Amino acid sequence: MNITIIGTGYVGLVSGTCFSEMGNKVYCVDTQESKIQDLKLGKIPIYEPGLEDLVVKNYDHRNLFFTTSLQEALKDCEIVFIAVGTPMGEDGSADLQYVLDAAREIGEIMQKPLIVVNKSTVPVGTAHKVKRVIQESLQKRDLNISFSVASNPEFLKEGDAVNDFLKPDRVIIGTEDKTSEEVLKELYAPFGRNYDKIITMDIQSAEMTKYAANAMLATKISFINEIANICEAVGANVNDVRRGIGSDKRIGYSFIYAGCGYGGSCFPKDIRALSKIALQSGINPRIINAVEEVNKEQRKILAKKIIQHFGEDLRDKSFAIWGLSFKPETDDMREATSIVLINELVTKGARLKVYDPKAMEEAKTNYLKGVPNITYASSKYEALKNCNALVLVTEWKEFRSPDFDEIKTLLKEPIIFDGRNQYNIKRLQRMGFMYYQIGVKEC
Ligand SMILES: NC(=O)c1ccc[n+]([C@@H]2O[C@H](COP(=O)([O-])OP(=O)(O)OC[C@H]3O[C@@H](n4cnc5c(N)ncnc54)[C@H](O)[C@@H]3O)[C@@H](O)[C@H]2O)c1
């Protein structure tokens, strides 16, 4: 099939590349000239395991094209996906300007019938707005070209996005007509060869499914973090409690790891957006609001523990920060917990030495630009030199089994604040570390 993807970010680039991998001819369009030029040279603007090889291969095989011209991309196109950002607006609701701009551009350019599929995460009713905007653009051109809209929210996880797209748990397709449903089912059939993963429904339910999925996952995180804080207060160990409850099949082990809160490009904005959607529909979203409130506090927990240990004045203290990205295997720092922690510590006068395997450039050029008292270390061990403590924020694999003797030698004091409960308490105790976890009394 001939496909166009508007927006070449985490979702658009991965989706376009994976569709091309299945033999479709795919045009990826972006307004950022430099991004498109880099992609043509095989330079991938984001870190996503396995993506680079697939992009280069399919570009070389002429299945995958990159352009800034929507006109060029829509020439032979049958299905166009909108995969642009839907950031948090000022009032917390999803900002639809990029989605509606893309819709307007489609209406201004299309020459023949199309299926327009919205892949961005958007409030219920957006597909109909997209339809209206395209119709208005066509009317201005005095044209009557048939098109249909559909919703196909994306569930990939950054850090494992290629795998998730190629082997999805499910594909949600929301349509208003049988023809589009059949075409989209055919497009996705190669991604579910061993069993049918496609779930079809109306457009509104498809749009809502994405928010409900993210809200459920964020709820699990805030739930276990609340349990962790209670554990700490009553002298229980949340790591044991997790094993105890996870063994119940109705609960399961995933997404119940206590930690220093969720971040990222999706959960914070989608939770806020869902809360807005509910309020605008006359529903008081009590659970959704509590999930966000718990998370806001949880993101401060490492700073609180550090201040409890060292006192309010951190001017003569320095800390090694391991991990900046919002989760491992990505360079994405959008809404990362590290930013909250770093700002809290710097405000108290602390000096920080930070290290992340992939997100250092993002930090320097965007998210921590201008933040004082930060040194960027060239390795995890270099970050430790002469620091008062190590603070683990993101659980990258290279932080999982570090050389604790080396850590002890390099730090001024053997103290670790672990925001992801990665290490063996008894071992660190034996080695003479003061070790703080989340949801466990310090030892
Ligand atoms: N990142 C994720 O893990 C993830 C997962 C599932 C769903 N989503 C949703 O998918 C959507 C996209 O997210 P993302 O993380 O890929 O965003 P992103 O910010 O990484 O990428 C968006 C891209 O769209 C481009 N763009 C904006 N307007 C355009 C236009 N008119 N024409 C062409 N290009 C345009 C931007 O330049 C940018 O490159 C969001 O709604 C998000 O909530 C994201």
XYZ file of C-alpha atoms and ligand atoms in Angstrom:
487
model
C 0.000 0.000 0.000
C 1.061 3.620 -0.443
C 1.197 5.332 2.927
C 2.074 8.792 4.202
C 2.946 9.550 7.808
C 2.732 13.179 8.909
C 5.136 13.778 11.811
C 8.460 11.981 12.048
C 8.867 11.815 15.819
C 8.979 8.747 18.072
C 5.619 7.471 16.828
C 5.694 8.604 13.192
C 9.210 7.431 12.430
C 8.762 4.039 14.072
C 5.327 3.468 12.471
C 6.485 4.548 9.014
C 9.616 2.444 9.194
C 7.747 -0.655 10.372
C 5.068 -0.275 7.672
C 7.862 -0.034 5.076
C 9.501 -3.114 6.589
C 6.322 -5.046 5.658
C 6.713 -4.013 1.999
C 4.548 -0.892 1.909
C 5.776 2.265 0.209
C 5.941 4.906 2.919
C 6.568 8.653 2.819
C 7.484 10.203 6.175
C 6.832 13.946 6.246
C 8.053 16.477 8.777
C 8.151 20.257 8.877
C 11.672 20.182 10.372
C 14.030 20.428 7.397
C 17.110 19.374 9.406
C 15.402 16.223 10.669
C 14.480 15.168 7.141
C 17.977 15.917 5.803
C 19.537 13.836 8.622
C 17.165 10.934 7.977
C 18.079 10.921 4.290
C 21.718 10.543 5.397
C 20.803 7.668 7.712
C 21.140 9.813 10.864
C 18.340 9.011 13.302
C 17.246 12.012 15.383
C 16.243 9.890 18.402
C 17.762 6.944 20.253
C 15.514 3.924 19.810
C 17.023 0.406 19.811
C 16.874 -1.350 16.423
C 15.438 1.635 14.559
C 18.527 2.835 12.710
C 19.139 -0.455 10.885
C 15.520 -0.653 9.724
C 15.464 2.966 8.545
C 18.688 2.607 6.562
C 17.651 -0.732 5.048
C 14.211 0.398 3.908
C 15.475 3.768 2.685
C 18.108 1.970 0.583
C 15.454 -0.450 -0.739
C 13.311 2.562 -1.715
C 10.369 1.488 0.472
C 10.862 4.446 2.790
C 11.117 8.107 1.765
C 11.637 11.309 3.735
C 10.360 14.698 2.666
C 9.172 18.072 3.924
C 6.684 18.269 1.044
C 3.241 16.921 1.846
C 2.400 17.438 -1.810
C 5.113 14.989 -2.880
C 4.083 12.519 -0.150
C 0.365 12.530 -1.014
C 0.856 12.015 -4.770
C 0.075 8.272 -4.829
C -1.075 7.981 -1.231
C -4.015 5.771 -0.170
C -3.753 6.111 3.618
C -2.378 9.131 5.477
C -1.548 8.895 9.176
C -1.403 11.957 11.418
C 1.311 11.299 14.035
C 2.170 14.794 15.250
C 2.559 15.907 18.861
C -0.411 16.678 21.108
C 1.372 18.463 23.954
C -0.260 19.646 27.146
C -2.016 22.962 26.595
C -1.900 25.744 29.188
C -5.072 24.511 30.901
C -3.926 20.862 30.905
C -6.042 19.746 27.944
C -4.463 18.277 24.799
C -3.259 20.977 22.412
C -4.672 20.001 19.013
C -3.050 22.736 16.921
C -0.566 20.378 15.191
C -3.243 17.759 14.447
C -5.647 20.329 13.000
C -2.834 22.032 11.018
C -1.988 18.655 9.498
C -5.693 18.115 8.665
C -5.917 21.536 7.016
C -2.800 20.819 4.949
C -4.263 17.474 3.805
C -7.438 19.256 2.671
C -5.386 21.889 0.842
C -3.331 19.321 -1.066
C -5.239 16.053 -1.610
C -6.168 15.285 -5.191
C -7.880 11.905 -4.843
C -9.795 9.831 -2.255
C -7.936 9.093 0.988
C -8.288 7.397 4.335
C -7.096 9.842 7.011
C -6.036 8.020 10.168
C -5.301 9.773 13.422
C -2.486 8.085 15.348
C -1.766 10.927 17.776
C -3.311 10.642 21.241
C -6.366 12.899 21.104
C -9.590 13.552 23.018
C -12.820 11.926 21.930
C -14.318 13.905 19.073
C -11.028 14.911 17.444
C -11.480 12.682 14.383
C -14.689 14.548 13.678
C -12.875 17.879 14.037
C -10.247 16.584 11.605
C -13.010 15.668 9.177
C -14.568 19.127 9.416
C -11.245 20.890 8.852
C -10.486 18.795 5.751
C -13.991 19.404 4.393
C -13.565 23.177 4.891
C -10.232 23.148 3.028
C -11.762 21.173 0.160
C -14.728 23.569 0.000
C -12.332 26.516 -0.305
C -10.804 24.726 -3.298
C -14.283 24.035 -4.685
C -13.568 20.335 -4.717
C -15.642 17.377 -3.654
C -13.158 14.540 -3.082
C -14.337 11.654 -0.907
C -12.324 10.753 2.173
C -12.911 8.993 5.462
C -11.398 9.485 8.908
C -10.317 6.769 11.330
C -8.660 6.473 14.716
C -5.715 4.148 15.276
C -4.064 5.121 18.571
C -0.508 3.955 19.125
C 0.623 1.850 22.104
C 4.365 1.521 21.467
C 6.731 2.087 24.395
C 9.782 4.264 23.892
C 12.874 2.107 24.400
C 11.177 -0.937 22.860
C 9.169 0.836 20.184
C 10.238 -1.167 17.120
C 9.504 -4.449 18.834
C 6.153 -3.174 20.098
C 5.140 -1.999 16.641
C 6.234 -5.174 14.855
C 4.712 -7.437 17.505
C 1.859 -5.461 19.060
C -0.327 -6.794 21.889
C -3.281 -5.344 20.000
C -4.129 -2.938 17.201
C -7.095 -0.654 17.846
C -8.959 0.479 14.742
C -11.870 2.889 15.052
C -13.741 3.660 11.849
C -17.051 5.029 10.650
C -17.302 2.856 7.529
C -16.647 -0.780 6.622
C -14.342 0.000 3.661
C -11.771 1.879 5.783
C -11.997 -0.848 8.421
C -11.197 -3.522 5.843
C -8.297 -1.531 4.331
C -6.747 -0.889 7.756
C -7.218 -4.523 8.768
C -5.354 -5.547 5.634
C -2.563 -3.065 6.361
C -2.108 -4.458 9.883
C -2.606 -8.148 9.033
C 1.165 -8.823 8.671
C 1.704 -7.664 12.277
C -0.505 -10.412 13.683
C 0.254 -13.544 11.737
C 0.035 -15.970 14.685
C -3.273 -14.677 16.069
C -5.663 -11.862 15.294
C -4.596 -8.786 17.211
C -6.944 -6.339 15.550
C -9.783 -4.944 17.628
C -12.283 -2.837 15.708
C -14.711 -0.354 17.202
C -16.265 3.059 16.626
C -13.995 6.099 16.459
C -14.946 7.546 19.866
C -14.186 4.282 21.660
C -10.830 3.984 19.879
C -9.880 7.526 20.919
C -10.919 6.778 24.510
C -9.103 3.410 24.627
C -5.712 5.126 24.445
C -6.430 7.418 27.403
C -7.935 4.569 29.417
C -4.839 2.401 28.828
C -2.406 5.125 29.911
C -4.564 6.070 32.884
C -4.656 2.431 34.058
C -0.857 2.135 33.834
C -0.272 5.456 35.616
C -2.782 4.385 38.284
C -0.796 1.207 38.942
C 2.366 3.275 39.402
C 0.794 5.820 41.745
C -0.939 3.010 43.656
C 2.291 1.136 44.375
C 4.059 4.388 45.236
C 1.376 5.183 47.798
C 1.704 1.653 49.197
C 5.504 2.202 49.265
C 5.146 5.331 51.358
C 2.851 3.500 53.791
C 5.350 0.587 53.915
C 8.138 2.960 54.817
C 6.078 4.526 57.604
C 5.047 1.212 59.163
C 8.349 -0.616 58.688
C 7.305 -2.943 55.829
C 9.337 -3.539 52.654
C 7.528 -2.663 49.413
C 9.778 -4.982 47.390
C 8.430 -7.950 49.345
C 4.897 -6.583 49.211
C 5.225 -6.308 45.409
C 6.215 -9.959 45.147
C 3.395 -10.851 47.466
C 0.681 -9.094 45.476
C 2.141 -9.659 42.002
C 1.852 -13.414 42.434
C -1.923 -12.953 42.338
C -2.769 -13.398 38.645
C -5.522 -10.797 38.892
C -2.872 -8.208 39.866
C 0.266 -9.367 38.033
C 3.859 -8.179 38.429
C 4.065 -5.468 35.786
C 3.863 -1.756 36.518
C 3.921 -2.218 40.298
C 7.538 -1.233 40.925
C 7.837 1.492 43.534
C 9.985 4.421 42.459
C 10.461 8.162 42.220
C 7.404 8.748 40.047
C 6.496 8.563 36.377
C 7.437 11.078 33.687
C 7.765 10.987 29.934
C 5.992 12.382 26.936
C 2.727 10.496 27.515
C 1.572 9.706 31.046
C 1.725 13.211 32.580
C 0.021 14.915 29.636
C -2.503 12.150 28.971
C -3.581 11.989 32.621
C -4.118 15.754 32.657
C -5.948 15.621 29.329
C -8.234 12.805 30.504
C -9.053 14.768 33.642
C -10.013 17.753 31.437
C -12.102 15.556 29.132
C -13.991 14.213 32.157
C -14.581 17.655 33.680
C -15.783 19.061 30.364
C -18.261 16.185 30.205
C -19.571 16.838 33.730
C -17.694 13.957 35.395
C -15.489 14.526 38.445
C -12.405 12.365 37.711
C -11.458 11.591 41.319
C -9.169 8.617 40.680
C -7.434 10.265 37.723
C -6.780 13.426 39.741
C -5.441 11.418 42.683
C -3.055 9.541 40.360
C -1.553 12.833 39.259
C -1.421 14.303 42.749
C 0.374 11.227 44.153
C 2.852 11.333 41.283
C 3.620 15.033 41.733
C 4.625 14.355 45.333
C 6.478 11.153 44.484
C 8.705 13.017 42.039
C 10.040 15.022 45.002
C 10.760 11.989 47.173
C 14.478 11.647 46.396
C 15.103 15.329 47.116
C 13.162 14.953 50.402
C 15.272 11.974 51.465
C 18.486 13.793 50.573
C 17.425 16.875 52.543
C 16.395 14.722 55.497
C 19.872 13.212 55.515
C 22.040 16.255 54.756
C 19.830 19.145 55.936
C 18.249 22.062 54.020
C 21.518 23.776 53.144
C 23.286 21.776 50.454
C 25.786 24.479 49.432
C 28.858 22.459 50.331
C 27.449 19.154 49.043
C 27.789 17.491 45.681
C 25.836 14.556 44.278
C 26.351 12.141 41.436
C 23.156 11.667 39.427
C 22.872 8.427 37.446
C 20.204 8.617 34.747
C 18.519 11.621 33.133
C 16.087 10.165 30.571
C 12.538 9.530 31.789
C 13.160 5.799 31.487
C 15.923 3.476 30.250
C 16.693 2.835 26.557
C 15.616 6.266 25.380
C 17.167 9.722 25.152
C 13.752 11.317 25.752
C 13.752 13.725 28.707
C 10.234 15.089 28.351
C 8.809 15.445 31.903
C 11.686 13.327 33.272
C 11.805 12.953 37.060
C 15.523 13.822 36.915
C 14.574 17.410 36.002
C 12.416 17.779 39.140
C 15.163 16.327 41.341
C 17.943 18.398 39.804
C 15.993 21.650 40.146
C 15.159 20.892 43.800
C 18.801 20.129 44.660
C 20.265 23.056 42.745
C 17.812 25.424 44.486
C 19.310 24.278 47.792
C 22.815 25.083 46.514
C 23.997 21.531 45.706
C 26.536 20.821 42.974
C 25.706 17.942 40.674
C 27.687 15.614 38.466
C 25.312 13.934 36.046
C 25.668 10.933 33.741
C 23.279 9.186 31.360
C 24.189 6.655 28.646
C 22.104 8.424 25.934
C 20.394 11.592 27.155
C 23.412 13.851 27.870
C 23.034 15.831 24.646
C 19.293 16.346 25.208
C 20.052 17.525 28.739
C 22.798 19.958 27.695
C 21.016 21.480 24.734
C 17.432 21.479 25.983
C 16.173 20.283 29.316
C 18.990 21.353 31.670
C 20.308 24.212 29.571
C 21.166 27.141 31.810
C 20.659 25.199 35.056
C 23.643 26.158 37.282
C 26.003 23.876 39.248
C 25.905 20.959 36.795
C 28.906 19.081 35.430
C 28.448 16.450 32.731
C 30.538 13.344 33.497
C 31.990 11.070 30.837
C 31.171 7.845 32.688
C 29.121 6.627 35.632
C 32.248 6.263 37.752
C 33.655 9.650 36.779
C 30.411 11.198 38.038
C 31.074 9.831 41.535
C 34.452 11.451 42.197
C 34.373 13.515 45.416
C 30.576 13.462 45.654
C 28.774 13.094 48.973
C 26.338 10.527 47.618
C 25.109 8.694 44.537
C 21.502 9.248 43.431
C 20.065 6.688 40.998
C 17.159 8.097 38.988
C 16.853 6.000 35.800
C 17.380 2.243 35.882
C 19.604 1.830 32.793
C 21.071 -1.689 32.534
C 24.613 -0.370 33.036
C 23.616 0.829 36.517
C 22.204 -2.520 37.619
C 25.365 -4.306 38.734
C 27.997 -1.640 39.308
C 31.289 -2.205 41.091
C 30.318 -1.223 44.630
C 33.948 -1.258 45.811
C 34.739 1.332 43.154
C 31.688 3.374 44.165
C 32.842 3.318 47.793
C 36.339 4.426 46.845
C 35.181 7.291 44.638
C 32.448 8.760 46.853
C 33.372 10.919 49.857
C 30.822 8.984 51.897
C 29.286 5.577 51.065
C 25.702 6.771 50.611
C 23.264 5.756 47.869
C 19.781 7.152 47.260
C 18.083 4.685 44.930
C 14.939 5.950 43.189
C 14.345 2.602 41.454
C 15.075 -0.001 44.163
C 17.779 -1.701 42.133
C 20.238 -3.085 44.657
C 20.459 -5.748 47.328
C 19.973 -4.091 50.687
C 21.771 -6.786 52.689
C 24.842 -6.705 50.453
C 25.118 -2.914 50.631
C 24.609 -3.053 54.405
C 27.441 -5.592 54.719
C 29.670 -3.329 52.646
C 28.997 -0.416 54.988
C 26.810 1.667 52.669
C 24.020 3.857 53.914
C 21.368 2.834 51.397
C 18.033 4.574 50.856
C 15.305 2.933 48.767
C 11.681 3.858 48.068
C 9.216 2.102 50.350
C 11.861 0.522 52.580
C 13.224 1.856 55.873
C 16.747 3.183 55.238
C 19.639 1.006 56.283
N 6.236 8.960 22.298
C 5.529 7.917 22.650
O 6.005 6.998 23.324
C 4.089 7.796 22.234
C 3.435 6.560 22.337
C 2.116 6.461 21.932
C 1.441 7.591 21.468
N 2.087 8.793 21.402
C 1.362 9.939 20.866
O 1.736 10.101 19.500
C 1.792 11.482 19.156
C 3.174 11.839 18.637
O 4.096 11.674 19.685
P 5.682 11.707 19.443
O 6.305 11.376 20.744
O 6.015 10.912 18.240
O 5.862 13.269 19.104
P 7.198 14.017 18.650
O 7.118 15.358 19.264
O 8.389 13.151 18.908
O 7.051 14.144 17.070
C 6.099 14.929 16.419
C 6.679 15.346 15.072
O 5.635 15.946 14.298
C 6.213 16.990 13.527
N 5.136 17.862 13.043
C 4.343 18.707 13.758
N 3.442 19.294 12.943
C 3.659 18.819 11.690
C 3.063 19.040 10.423
N 2.026 19.866 10.276
N 3.558 18.393 9.349
C 4.599 17.548 9.474
N 5.216 17.279 10.653
C 4.745 17.925 11.749
C 7.195 17.639 14.480
O 8.163 18.399 13.786
C 7.795 16.385 15.167
O 8.936 15.924 14.482
C 1.371 12.233 20.412
O -0.003 12.470 20.373
C 1.691 11.254 21.524
O 0.898 11.454 22.669
C 3.389 8.913 21.750
